[in-house]
PDB file of C-alpha atoms in Angstrom:
ATOM      1  CA  MET A 135     247.282 189.375 146.552  1.00  0.00           C
ATOM      2  CA  LYS A 136     246.663 186.848 144.302  1.00  0.00           C
ATOM      3  CA  TYR A 137     243.776 185.664 141.991  1.00  0.00           C
ATOM      4  CA  VAL A 138     242.657 182.772 140.587  1.00  0.00           C
ATOM      5  CA  CYS A 139     241.523 181.757 137.152  1.00  0.00           C
ATOM      6  CA  ASP A 140     237.468 180.186 137.973  1.00  0.00           C
ATOM      7  CA  VAL A 141     237.622 178.269 134.472  1.00  0.00           C
ATOM      8  CA  CYS A 142     241.433 177.109 134.715  1.00  0.00           C
ATOM      9  CA  SER A 143     242.751 177.269 138.084  1.00  0.00           C
ATOM     10  CA  TRP A 144     245.708 179.595 136.671  1.00  0.00           C
ATOM     11  CA  VAL A 145     247.046 182.432 139.250  1.00  0.00           C
ATOM     12  CA  TYR A 146     247.561 185.806 138.689  1.00  0.00           C
ATOM     13  CA  ASP A 147     250.162 187.243 141.302  1.00  0.00           C
ATOM     14  CA  GLU A 148     250.505 191.013 141.765  1.00  0.00           C
ATOM     15  CA  GLU A 149     253.678 190.693 142.864  1.00  0.00           C
ATOM     16  CA  LEU A 150     254.366 188.964 139.591  1.00  0.00           C
ATOM     17  CA  GLY A 151     252.837 190.040 137.316  1.00  0.00           C
ATOM     18  CA  ASP A 152     252.723 188.633 133.761  1.00  0.00           C
ATOM     19  CA  PRO A 153     255.881 189.571 132.092  1.00  0.00           C
ATOM     20  CA  GLU A 154     254.732 186.799 129.195  1.00  0.00           C
ATOM     21  CA  GLN A 155     251.871 189.471 128.205  1.00  0.00           C
ATOM     22  CA  GLY A 156     253.354 192.856 129.273  1.00  0.00           C
ATOM     23  CA  ILE A 157     252.553 193.257 132.673  1.00  0.00           C
ATOM     24  CA  ALA A 158     255.311 194.285 134.819  1.00  0.00           C
ATOM     25  CA  PRO A 159     255.470 192.735 138.125  1.00  0.00           C
ATOM     26  CA  GLY A 160     253.518 195.031 141.497  1.00  0.00           C
ATOM     27  CA  THR A 161     250.584 195.397 139.132  1.00  0.00           C
ATOM     28  CA  LYS A 162     247.649 195.205 140.704  1.00  0.00           C
ATOM     29  CA  PHE A 163     244.716 192.798 139.426  1.00  0.00           C
ATOM     30  CA  GLU A 164     242.165 196.115 139.084  1.00  0.00           C
ATOM     31  CA  ASP A 165     245.385 198.244 136.796  1.00  0.00           C
ATOM     32  CA  LEU A 166     244.970 195.195 134.627  1.00  0.00           C
ATOM     33  CA  PRO A 167     243.929 196.505 130.666  1.00  0.00           C
ATOM     34  CA  ASP A 168     240.483 195.549 130.545  1.00  0.00           C
ATOM     35  CA  ASP A 169     241.174 193.226 127.543  1.00  0.00           C
ATOM     36  CA  PHE A 170     243.611 191.295 129.821  1.00  0.00           C
ATOM     37  CA  VAL A 171     242.509 187.604 129.186  1.00  0.00           C
ATOM     38  CA  CYS A 172     244.013 184.381 130.998  1.00  0.00           C
ATOM     39  CA  PRO A 173     247.158 182.836 129.388  1.00  0.00           C
ATOM     40  CA  LEU A 174     246.096 179.224 129.857  1.00  0.00           C
ATOM     41  CA  CYS A 175     242.370 179.719 128.563  1.00  0.00           C
ATOM     42  CA  MET A 176     241.645 182.884 127.375  1.00  0.00           C
ATOM     43  CA  VAL A 177     238.847 184.328 129.586  1.00  0.00           C
ATOM     44  CA  GLY A 178     238.714 187.465 130.770  1.00  0.00           C
ATOM     45  CA  LYS A 179     239.104 189.652 134.077  1.00  0.00           C
ATOM     46  CA  ASP A 180     235.562 188.540 135.300  1.00  0.00           C
ATOM     47  CA  GLN A 181     235.813 184.902 135.506  1.00  0.00           C
ATOM     48  CA  PHE A 182     238.517 185.584 138.140  1.00  0.00           C
ATOM     49  CA  SER A 183     238.367 185.236 142.098  1.00  0.00           C
ATOM     50  CA  LYS A 184     240.388 186.684 144.758  1.00  0.00           C
ATOM     51  CA  LEU A 185     242.216 184.065 146.410  1.00  0.00           C
ATOM     52  CA  SER A 186     242.219 183.666 150.010  1.00  0.00           C
ATOM     53  CA  GLU A 187     245.495 183.379 151.432  1.00  0.00           C
TER      54      GLU A 187
END
């Protein structure tokens, strides 16, 4: 599943994770730490939407 930042459109892909932030590939969005932020615009998880595929 993929999730898109509502502010800047950066996409979090569960298959890829986010190695730059220490998030391993395969990490589910709901399992991200509560302090996870978008690496581009720094908003929190509550500013992301599930991406329709």
